[in-house]
Each structure stands twice: as C-alpha cells, then as structure tokens.
Short mmCIF file of C-alpha atoms in Angstrom, two decimals:
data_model
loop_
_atom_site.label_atom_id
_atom_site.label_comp_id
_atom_site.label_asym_id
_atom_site.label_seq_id
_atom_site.Cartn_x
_atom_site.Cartn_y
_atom_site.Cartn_z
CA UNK Z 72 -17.07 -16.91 15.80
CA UNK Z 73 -15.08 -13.76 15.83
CA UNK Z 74 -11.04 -13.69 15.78
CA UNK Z 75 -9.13 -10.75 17.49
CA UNK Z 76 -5.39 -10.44 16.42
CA UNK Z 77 -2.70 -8.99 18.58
CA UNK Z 78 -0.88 -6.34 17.53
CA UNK Z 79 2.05 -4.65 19.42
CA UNK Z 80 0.35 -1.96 21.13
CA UNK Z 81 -1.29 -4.95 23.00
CA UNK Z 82 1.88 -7.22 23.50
CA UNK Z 83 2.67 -8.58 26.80
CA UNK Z 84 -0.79 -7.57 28.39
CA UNK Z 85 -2.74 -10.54 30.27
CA UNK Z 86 -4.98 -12.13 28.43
CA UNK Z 87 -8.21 -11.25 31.44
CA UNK Z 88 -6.94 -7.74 31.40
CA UNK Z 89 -7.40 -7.46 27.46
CA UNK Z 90 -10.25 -9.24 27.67
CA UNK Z 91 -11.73 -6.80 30.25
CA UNK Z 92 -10.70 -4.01 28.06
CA UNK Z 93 -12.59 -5.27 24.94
CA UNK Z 94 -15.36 -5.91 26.28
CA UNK Z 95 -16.62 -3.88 28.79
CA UNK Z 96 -19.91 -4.03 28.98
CA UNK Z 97 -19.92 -7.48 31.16
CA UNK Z 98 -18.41 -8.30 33.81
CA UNK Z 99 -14.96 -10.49 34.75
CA UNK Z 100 -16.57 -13.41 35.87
CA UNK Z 101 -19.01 -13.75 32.88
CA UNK Z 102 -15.45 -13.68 31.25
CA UNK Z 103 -13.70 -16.46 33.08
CA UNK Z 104 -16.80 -18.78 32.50
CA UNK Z 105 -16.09 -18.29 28.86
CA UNK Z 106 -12.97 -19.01 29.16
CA UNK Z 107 -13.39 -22.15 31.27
CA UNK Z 108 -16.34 -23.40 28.87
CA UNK Z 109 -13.91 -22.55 26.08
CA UNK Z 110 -16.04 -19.93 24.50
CA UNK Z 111 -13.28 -17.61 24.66
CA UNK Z 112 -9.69 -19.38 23.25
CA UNK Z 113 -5.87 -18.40 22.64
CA UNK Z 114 -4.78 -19.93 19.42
CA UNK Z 115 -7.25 -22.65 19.12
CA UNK Z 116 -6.33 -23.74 22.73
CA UNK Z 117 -8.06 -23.20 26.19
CA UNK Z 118 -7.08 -20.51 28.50
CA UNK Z 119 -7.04 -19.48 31.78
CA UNK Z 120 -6.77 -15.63 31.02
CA UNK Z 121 -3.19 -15.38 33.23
CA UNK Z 122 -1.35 -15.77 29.93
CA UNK Z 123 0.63 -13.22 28.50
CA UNK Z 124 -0.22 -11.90 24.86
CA UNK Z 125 2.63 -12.16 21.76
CA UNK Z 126 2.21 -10.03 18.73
CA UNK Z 127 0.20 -12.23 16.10
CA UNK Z 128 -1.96 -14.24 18.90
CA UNK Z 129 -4.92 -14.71 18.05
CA UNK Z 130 -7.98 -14.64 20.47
CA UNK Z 131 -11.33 -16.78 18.97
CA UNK Z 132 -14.54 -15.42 20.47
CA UNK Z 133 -17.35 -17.85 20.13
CA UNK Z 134 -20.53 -15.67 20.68
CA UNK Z 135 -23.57 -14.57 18.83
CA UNK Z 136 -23.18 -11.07 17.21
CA UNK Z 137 -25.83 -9.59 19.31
CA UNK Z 138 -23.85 -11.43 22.33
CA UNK Z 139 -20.51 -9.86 20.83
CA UNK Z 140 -21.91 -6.44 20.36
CA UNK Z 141 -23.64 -5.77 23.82
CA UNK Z 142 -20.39 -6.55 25.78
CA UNK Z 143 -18.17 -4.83 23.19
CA UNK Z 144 -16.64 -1.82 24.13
CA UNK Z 145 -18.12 1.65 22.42
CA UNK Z 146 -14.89 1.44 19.88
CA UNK Z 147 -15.36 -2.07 18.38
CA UNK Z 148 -19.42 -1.20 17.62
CA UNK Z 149 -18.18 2.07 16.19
CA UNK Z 150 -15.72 0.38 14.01
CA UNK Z 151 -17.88 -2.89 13.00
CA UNK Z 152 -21.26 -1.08 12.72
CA UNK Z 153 -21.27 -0.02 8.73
CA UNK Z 154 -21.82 3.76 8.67
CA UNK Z 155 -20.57 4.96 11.39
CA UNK Z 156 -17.39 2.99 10.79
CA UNK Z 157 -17.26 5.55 7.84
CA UNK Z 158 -18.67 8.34 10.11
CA UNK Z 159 -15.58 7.67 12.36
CA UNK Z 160 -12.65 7.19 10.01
CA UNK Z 161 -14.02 10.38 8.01
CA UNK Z 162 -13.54 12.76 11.02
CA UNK Z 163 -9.40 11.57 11.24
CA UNK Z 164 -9.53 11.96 7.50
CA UNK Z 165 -11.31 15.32 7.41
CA UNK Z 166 -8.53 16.52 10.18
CA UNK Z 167 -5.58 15.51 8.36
CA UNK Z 168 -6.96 17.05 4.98
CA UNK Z 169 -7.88 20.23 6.88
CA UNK Z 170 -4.36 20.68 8.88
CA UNK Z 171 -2.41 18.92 6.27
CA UNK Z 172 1.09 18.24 6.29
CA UNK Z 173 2.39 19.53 9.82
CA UNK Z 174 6.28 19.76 10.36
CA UNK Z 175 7.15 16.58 12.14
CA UNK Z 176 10.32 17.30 13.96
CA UNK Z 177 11.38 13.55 15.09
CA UNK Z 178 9.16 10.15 14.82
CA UNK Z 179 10.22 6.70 14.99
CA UNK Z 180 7.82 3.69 15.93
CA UNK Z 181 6.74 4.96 19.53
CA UNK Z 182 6.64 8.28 19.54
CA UNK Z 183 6.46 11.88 17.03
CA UNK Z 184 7.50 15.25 17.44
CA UNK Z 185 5.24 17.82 16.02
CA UNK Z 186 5.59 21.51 15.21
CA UNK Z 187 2.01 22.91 16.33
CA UNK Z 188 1.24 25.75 14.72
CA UNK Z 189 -0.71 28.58 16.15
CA UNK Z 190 -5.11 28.16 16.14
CA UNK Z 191 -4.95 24.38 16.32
CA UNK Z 192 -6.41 22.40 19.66
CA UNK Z 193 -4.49 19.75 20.84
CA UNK Z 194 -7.68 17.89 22.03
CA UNK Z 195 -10.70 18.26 21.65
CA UNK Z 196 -12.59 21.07 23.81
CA UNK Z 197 -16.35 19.82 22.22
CA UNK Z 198 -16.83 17.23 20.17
CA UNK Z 199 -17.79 18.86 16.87
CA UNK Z 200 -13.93 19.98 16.98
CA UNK Z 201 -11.00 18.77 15.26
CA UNK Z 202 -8.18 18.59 16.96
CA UNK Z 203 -4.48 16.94 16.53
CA UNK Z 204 -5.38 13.94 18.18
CA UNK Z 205 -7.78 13.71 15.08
CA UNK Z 206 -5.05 14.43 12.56
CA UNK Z 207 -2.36 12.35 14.35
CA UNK Z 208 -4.80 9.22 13.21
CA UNK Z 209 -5.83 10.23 9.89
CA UNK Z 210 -1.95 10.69 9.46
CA UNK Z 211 -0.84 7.31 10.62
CA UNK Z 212 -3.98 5.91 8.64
CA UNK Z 213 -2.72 7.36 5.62
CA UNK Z 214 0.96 5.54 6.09
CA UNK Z 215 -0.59 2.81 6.36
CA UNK Z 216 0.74 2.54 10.00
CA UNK Z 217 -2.19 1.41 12.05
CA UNK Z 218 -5.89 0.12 11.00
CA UNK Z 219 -9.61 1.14 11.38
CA UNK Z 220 -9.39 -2.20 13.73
CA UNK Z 221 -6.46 -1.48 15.96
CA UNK Z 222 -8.00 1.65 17.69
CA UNK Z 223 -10.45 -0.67 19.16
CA UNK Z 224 -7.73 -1.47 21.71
CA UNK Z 225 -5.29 1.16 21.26
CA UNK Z 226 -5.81 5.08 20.35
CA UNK Z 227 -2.48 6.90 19.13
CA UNK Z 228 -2.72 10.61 20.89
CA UNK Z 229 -1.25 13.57 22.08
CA UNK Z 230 0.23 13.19 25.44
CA UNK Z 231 0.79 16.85 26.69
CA UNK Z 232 -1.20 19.77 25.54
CA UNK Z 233 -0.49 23.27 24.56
CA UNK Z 234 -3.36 26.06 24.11
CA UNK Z 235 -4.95 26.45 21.12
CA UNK Z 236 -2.78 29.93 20.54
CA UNK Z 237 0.48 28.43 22.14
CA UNK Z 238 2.54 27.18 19.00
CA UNK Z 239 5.73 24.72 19.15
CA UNK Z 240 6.92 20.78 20.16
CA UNK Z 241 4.29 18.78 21.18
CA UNK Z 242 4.58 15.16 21.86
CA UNK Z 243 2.42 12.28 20.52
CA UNK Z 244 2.52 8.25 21.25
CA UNK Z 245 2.26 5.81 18.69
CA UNK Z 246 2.29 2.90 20.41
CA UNK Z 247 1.30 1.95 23.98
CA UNK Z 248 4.68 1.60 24.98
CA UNK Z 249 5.74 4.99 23.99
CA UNK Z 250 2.27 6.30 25.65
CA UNK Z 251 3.60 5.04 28.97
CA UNK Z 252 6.52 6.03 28.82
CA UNK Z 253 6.08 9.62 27.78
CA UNK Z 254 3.39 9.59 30.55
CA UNK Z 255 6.07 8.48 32.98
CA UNK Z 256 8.52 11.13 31.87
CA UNK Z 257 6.30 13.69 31.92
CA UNK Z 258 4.55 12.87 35.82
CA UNK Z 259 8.54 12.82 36.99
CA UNK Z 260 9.43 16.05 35.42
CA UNK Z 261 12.56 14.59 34.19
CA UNK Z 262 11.34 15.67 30.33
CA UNK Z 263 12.01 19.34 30.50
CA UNK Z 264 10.06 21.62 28.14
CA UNK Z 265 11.41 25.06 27.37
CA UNK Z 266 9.20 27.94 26.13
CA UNK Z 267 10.47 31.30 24.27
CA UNK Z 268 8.18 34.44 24.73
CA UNK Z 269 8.30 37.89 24.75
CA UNK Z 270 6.46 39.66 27.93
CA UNK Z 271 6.16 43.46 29.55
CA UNK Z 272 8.57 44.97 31.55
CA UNK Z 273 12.22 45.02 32.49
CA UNK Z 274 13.67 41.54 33.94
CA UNK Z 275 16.93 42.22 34.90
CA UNK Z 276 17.96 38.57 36.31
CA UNK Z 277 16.79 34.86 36.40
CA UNK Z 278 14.43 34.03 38.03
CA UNK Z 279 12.44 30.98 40.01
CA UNK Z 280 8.96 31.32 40.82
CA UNK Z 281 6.41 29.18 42.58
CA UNK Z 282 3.02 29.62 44.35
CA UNK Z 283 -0.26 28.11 43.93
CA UNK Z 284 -2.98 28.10 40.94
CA UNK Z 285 -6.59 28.11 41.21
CA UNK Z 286 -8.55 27.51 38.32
CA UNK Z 287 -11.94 29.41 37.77
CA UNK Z 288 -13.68 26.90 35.59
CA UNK Z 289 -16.95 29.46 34.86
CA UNK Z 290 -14.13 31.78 33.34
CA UNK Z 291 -11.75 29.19 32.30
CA UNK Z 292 -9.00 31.68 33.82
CA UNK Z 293 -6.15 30.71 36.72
CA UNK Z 294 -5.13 32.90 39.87
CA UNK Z 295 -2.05 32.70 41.29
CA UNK Z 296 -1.00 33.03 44.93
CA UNK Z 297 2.02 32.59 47.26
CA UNK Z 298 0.64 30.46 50.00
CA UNK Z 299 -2.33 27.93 49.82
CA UNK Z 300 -5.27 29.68 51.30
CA UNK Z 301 -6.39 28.20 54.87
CA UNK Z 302 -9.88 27.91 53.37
CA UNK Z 303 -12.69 25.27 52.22
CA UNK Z 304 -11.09 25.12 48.50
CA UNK Z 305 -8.05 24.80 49.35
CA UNK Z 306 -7.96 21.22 47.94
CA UNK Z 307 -8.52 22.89 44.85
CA UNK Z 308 -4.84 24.90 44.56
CA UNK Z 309 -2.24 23.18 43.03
CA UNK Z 310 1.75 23.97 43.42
CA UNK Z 311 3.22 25.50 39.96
CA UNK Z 312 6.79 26.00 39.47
CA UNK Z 313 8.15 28.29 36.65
CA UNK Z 314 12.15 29.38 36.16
CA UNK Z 315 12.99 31.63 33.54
CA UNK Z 316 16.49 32.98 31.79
CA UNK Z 317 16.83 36.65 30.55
CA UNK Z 318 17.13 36.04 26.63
CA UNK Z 319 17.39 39.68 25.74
CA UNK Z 320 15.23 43.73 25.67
CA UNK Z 321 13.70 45.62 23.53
CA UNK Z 322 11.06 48.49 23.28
CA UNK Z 323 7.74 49.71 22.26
CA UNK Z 324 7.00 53.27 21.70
CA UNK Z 325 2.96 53.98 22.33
CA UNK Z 326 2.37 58.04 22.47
CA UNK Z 327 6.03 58.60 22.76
CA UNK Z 328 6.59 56.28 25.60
CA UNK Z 329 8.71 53.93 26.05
CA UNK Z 330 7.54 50.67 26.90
CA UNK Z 331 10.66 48.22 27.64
CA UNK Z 332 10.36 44.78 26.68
CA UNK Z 333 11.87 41.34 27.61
CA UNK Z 334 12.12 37.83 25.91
CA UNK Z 335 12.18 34.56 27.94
CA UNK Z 336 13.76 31.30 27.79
CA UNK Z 337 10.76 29.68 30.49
CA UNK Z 338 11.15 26.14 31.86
CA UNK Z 339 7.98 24.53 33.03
CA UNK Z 340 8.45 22.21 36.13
CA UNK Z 341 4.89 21.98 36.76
CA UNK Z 342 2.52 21.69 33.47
CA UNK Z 343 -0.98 23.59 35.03
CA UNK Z 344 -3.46 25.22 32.88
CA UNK Z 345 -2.59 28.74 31.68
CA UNK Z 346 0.45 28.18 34.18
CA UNK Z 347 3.31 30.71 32.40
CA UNK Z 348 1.03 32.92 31.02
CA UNK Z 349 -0.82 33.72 34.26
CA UNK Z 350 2.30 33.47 36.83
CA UNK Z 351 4.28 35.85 34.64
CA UNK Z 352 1.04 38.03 34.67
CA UNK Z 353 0.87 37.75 38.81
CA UNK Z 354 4.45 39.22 39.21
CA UNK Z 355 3.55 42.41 36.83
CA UNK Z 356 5.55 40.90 33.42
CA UNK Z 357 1.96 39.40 30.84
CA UNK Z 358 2.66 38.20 27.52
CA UNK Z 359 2.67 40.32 24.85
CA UNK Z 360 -0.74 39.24 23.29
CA UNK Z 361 -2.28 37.98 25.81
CA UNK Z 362 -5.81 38.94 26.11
CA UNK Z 363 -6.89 36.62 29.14
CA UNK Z 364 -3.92 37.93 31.73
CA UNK Z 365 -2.58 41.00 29.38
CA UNK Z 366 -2.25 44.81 29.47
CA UNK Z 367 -4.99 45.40 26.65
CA UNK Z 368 -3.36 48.77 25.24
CA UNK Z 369 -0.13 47.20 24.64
CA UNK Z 370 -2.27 44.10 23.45
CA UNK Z 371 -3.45 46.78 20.79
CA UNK Z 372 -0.62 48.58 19.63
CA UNK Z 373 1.13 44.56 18.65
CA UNK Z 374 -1.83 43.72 17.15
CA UNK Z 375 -2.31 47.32 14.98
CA UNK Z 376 1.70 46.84 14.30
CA UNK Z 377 2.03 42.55 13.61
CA UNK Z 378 -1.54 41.24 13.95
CA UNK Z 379 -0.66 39.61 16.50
CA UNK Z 380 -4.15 38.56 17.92
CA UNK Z 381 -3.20 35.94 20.65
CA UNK Z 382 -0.35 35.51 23.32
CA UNK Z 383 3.45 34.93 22.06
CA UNK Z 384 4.34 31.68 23.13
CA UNK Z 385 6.08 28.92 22.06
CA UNK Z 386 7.25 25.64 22.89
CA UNK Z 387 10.95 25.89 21.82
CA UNK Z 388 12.74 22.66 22.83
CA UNK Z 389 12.49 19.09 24.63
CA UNK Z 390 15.17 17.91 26.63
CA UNK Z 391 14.94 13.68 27.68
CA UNK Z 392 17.05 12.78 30.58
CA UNK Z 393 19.24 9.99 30.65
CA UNK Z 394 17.55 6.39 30.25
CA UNK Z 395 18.85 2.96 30.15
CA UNK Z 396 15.80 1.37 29.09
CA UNK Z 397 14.34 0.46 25.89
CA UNK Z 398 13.82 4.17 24.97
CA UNK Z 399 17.94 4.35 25.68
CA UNK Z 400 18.12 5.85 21.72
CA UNK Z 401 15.82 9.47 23.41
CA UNK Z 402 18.64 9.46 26.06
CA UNK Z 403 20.06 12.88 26.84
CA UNK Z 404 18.71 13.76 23.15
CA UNK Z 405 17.19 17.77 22.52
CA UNK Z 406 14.79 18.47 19.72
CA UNK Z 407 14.27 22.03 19.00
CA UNK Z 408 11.17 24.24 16.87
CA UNK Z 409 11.72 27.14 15.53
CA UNK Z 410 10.29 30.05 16.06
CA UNK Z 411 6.93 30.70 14.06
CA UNK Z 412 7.27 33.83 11.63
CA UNK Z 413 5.31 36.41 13.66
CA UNK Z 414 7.45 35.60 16.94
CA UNK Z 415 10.75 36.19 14.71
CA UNK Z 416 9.07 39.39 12.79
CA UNK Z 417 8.61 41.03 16.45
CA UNK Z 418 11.70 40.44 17.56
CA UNK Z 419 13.51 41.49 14.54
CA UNK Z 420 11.32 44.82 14.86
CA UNK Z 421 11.43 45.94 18.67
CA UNK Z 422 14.67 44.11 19.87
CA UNK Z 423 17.95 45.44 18.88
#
C-alpha cells in the first residue's frame, strides 16, 4: 500500500481528475473499479472519485509496486526509482549552483519575479540544457519550499519566455493557482509587459504597429507582413501587435557618418517569437545588436566599442490590471528591472 498526500498545488481538484493525472498509464475506468472495489481510498474511507481534494488528504493506493509503477506517470518512477531520483534532483541542483543567486524582484507564495540576465534560456531548447525552469526548482528545493515528491503532481515554471539574449522581468508560478492565473492574465493581454531598447534610425513619434508573423522553423527566423497572404500557409500567420513611445536620440559616428539613434519604451500586445525584434526590423528601425534581423556594420562598430555581442533588449516593467479576486494584493501593482550595465554604458556613451 502506497499513501499520496495532498498538498496545495493539488487542493480543490476532483479526486478522478487527480487520479487520472497520477497515473496515466491506465485508463479511467480501470480507475473507478479501484475505487468501487476500494483499492483506491480517501482517508481510510471509500470513494467515488467526484470528491473534492483538501490540503493534507490523504489518498491510500492498494496495488503491487510493479502494478503502481506501470500506471504511474513518467514523474513518480523518476522520483521513486533510486538513481535517477538523484539523476533528477542533481540537474535543478546543478542549475541553481551554476546561475546562482538571481535578483528576485517580487515573490510571495504563488508567484516570483525574476531579473533574467543576459545568456540564460528560459526553457529548455534540448534537453542537455539548463535553463531557469531548472534553477527556479533547485531554488525552491533549497528553501525548503517544495519536495522531490510534490513535482510528481505539480512542476513550479516559467510562464512567459524571453530569448536567451533578451534580459529583464520574467514571471514564474509557484503554485498551481498562481500558474493559472498568470496563464489567464497573460492569454487576455490585460498583464502588460514593457521593453526598453535602443534601435537604428530616427523615430520621430509613437507609434502602433501590427501585421502578421510567419515563422521559418528551418531558420528559426520570423517575417513580417501587412496582410495575411491569400495562400496555402496562411493558417500559419499569426496577428502581432507592437506600440512603442519615443524615449530619447542619440548617435553613432562610423567613417565620419552619422548614424542617428533611438531608444524605445515597446509594449507587447501580442507575445510571438522574435516579435519586437523582427517588426521593428520590417519598418527599417533593427536593434542595435541584433544579428538575426540587424544591419551587421553597425552590429560591428557596438560590438568593437561595448562588446555588445547580442540584441539590446530588455524587459523593463510589468503592469497587473485591476483584480478582485484572490490575487486582489497584484492589483494595479508595477514591478520594474533595471537596466543591465551594458544597456546603461551605451546610453550613457551615444545619447546626450
């Protein structure tokens, strides 16, 4: 017999629908028979899987281990399965030793706030990769904040995602409730995420674009158009909206000429891969540093000058809208980044 404790992250679910979430390797009827035979209980007591969990429950399993293991799902075996319980809690561990103590901007029991730096994935691309999902684990495995057993059911993680090279806020759930929530906020657009960067060219004026992205997936690169394409793909373009405020100018001098530069406050409506860096690129204005969708001399002369070796962009400040729910204490709140050191040494240098 085998006991599964409920923890928060798993409050208020049914029981079938945790059940069917454990183990998923059988089916819901095999399920209900255990129930009904009472090889599956709630708190010593039979159940008919329409009950709702409580934090502390306790859920008795009465099968063989092979029985328990074949229907398990892939994160209980990897957790109960001796080495590669090790295998798996040394990859969070190696991440948070490797990428240490990030700057946390705000964190409380759902949700945290995190300063990415520049170079760091937010996910994994392969899986030899560590990524912040890793460290946001070994972190909360450290405080002593979750267990090695709890991710069977629940895995804290990053819930939007910022390029390897884009640097800034970056939100990550804790809990399942602050998972869903975030999820919500962010599929309504009522979260608004503000980006600073510096880009080619003289804006003049604010601005609001929109059009339609096409991702290339053999050359992981976007193209942006004005209409959607009459075509067989065009399923495959998706509507991107990007505004943008005039923050200030400067200049770069390369063989004598001027080169006039502008800084952007950018609002993202629409999250889409690539989506500033390549619809700033489609209306003439690339990052500075960009070497997907830059100008590659000007890409040179930044990088000879600051080292900068990647585009300038960062994810300055969260806004949450207005809520009356139980996330009411995030209403109307801002949390802000600053800017990394090589954003502020380039501006100090080429922007009066």
């Amino acid at each position: 017999m085998r006991e599964i404790k409920i923890d928060k992250n798993s409050t208020g679910k049914r029981l079938d629908k945790f059940l069917g979430s454990y183990f998923t390797e059988c089916s819901m009827g095999f399920l209900f028979k255990m129930l009904r035979k009472k090889n599956i209980t709630l708190n010593g007591k039979k159940a008919s899987g329409k009950e709702a969990l409580k934090e502390g429950d306790v859920i008795s399993v009465f099968f063989s281990d092979e029985t328990f293991y074949k229907f398990a799902n892939k994160h209980v075996n990897a957790l109960d399965s001796g080495s590669v319980v090790d295998d798996t809690a040394a990859v969070y561990e190696r991440a948070f030793a490797k990428f240490g103590d990030l700057e946390i901007i705000y964190e409380d029991e759902n949700i945290l706030l995190l300063n990415k730096p520049c170079g760091i994935l937010s996910q994994k691309s392969e899986a030899k990769d560590l990524s912040i999902n890793e460290w946001l684990i070994g972190y909360l495995l450290n405080r002593g904040e979750i267990s090695k057993e709890s991710l069977a059911t629940f895995r804290p993680s990053v819930c939007n995602r910022l390029d390897r090279n884009t640097s800034g806020l970056l939100i990550c759930s804790k809990s399942l409730p602050g998972a869903r929530k975030m999820a919500n906020l962010l599929k309504d657009r009522t979260l608004h995420k503000y980006y600073r960067t510096i880009v080619i060219g003289n804006i003049v004026s604010d601005s609001h674009l929109s059009g339609y992205l096409f991702k290339d997936r053999k050359t992981n690169k976007v193209v942006l158009t004005d209409t959607k394409p009459d075509n067989e793909q065009n399923d495959l373009y998706s509507p991107v909206e990007t505004s943008f405020k005039v923050m200030g100018h400067g200049a770069l001098y390369i063989s004598d000429k001027k080169t006039i530069l502008t800084e952007l406050e950018v609002l993202l409506h629409t999250g889409k891969t690539h989506q500033i860096r390549a619809h700033l690129s489609s209306e003439g204005h690339p990052l500075i540093g960009d070497t997907k969708y830059g100008n590659e001399q000007t890409n040179k002369i930044i990088k000879s000058e600051f080292g900068l070796k990647y585009q300038l962009l960062h994810s300055s400040r969260l806004e949450f809208p207005i809520m009356a729910d139980d996330f009411s204490y995030l209403s109307g709140r801002i949390f802000e980044a600053e800017l990394p050191a090589i954003y502020s040494n380039i501006k100090s240098k080429l922007f009066s």
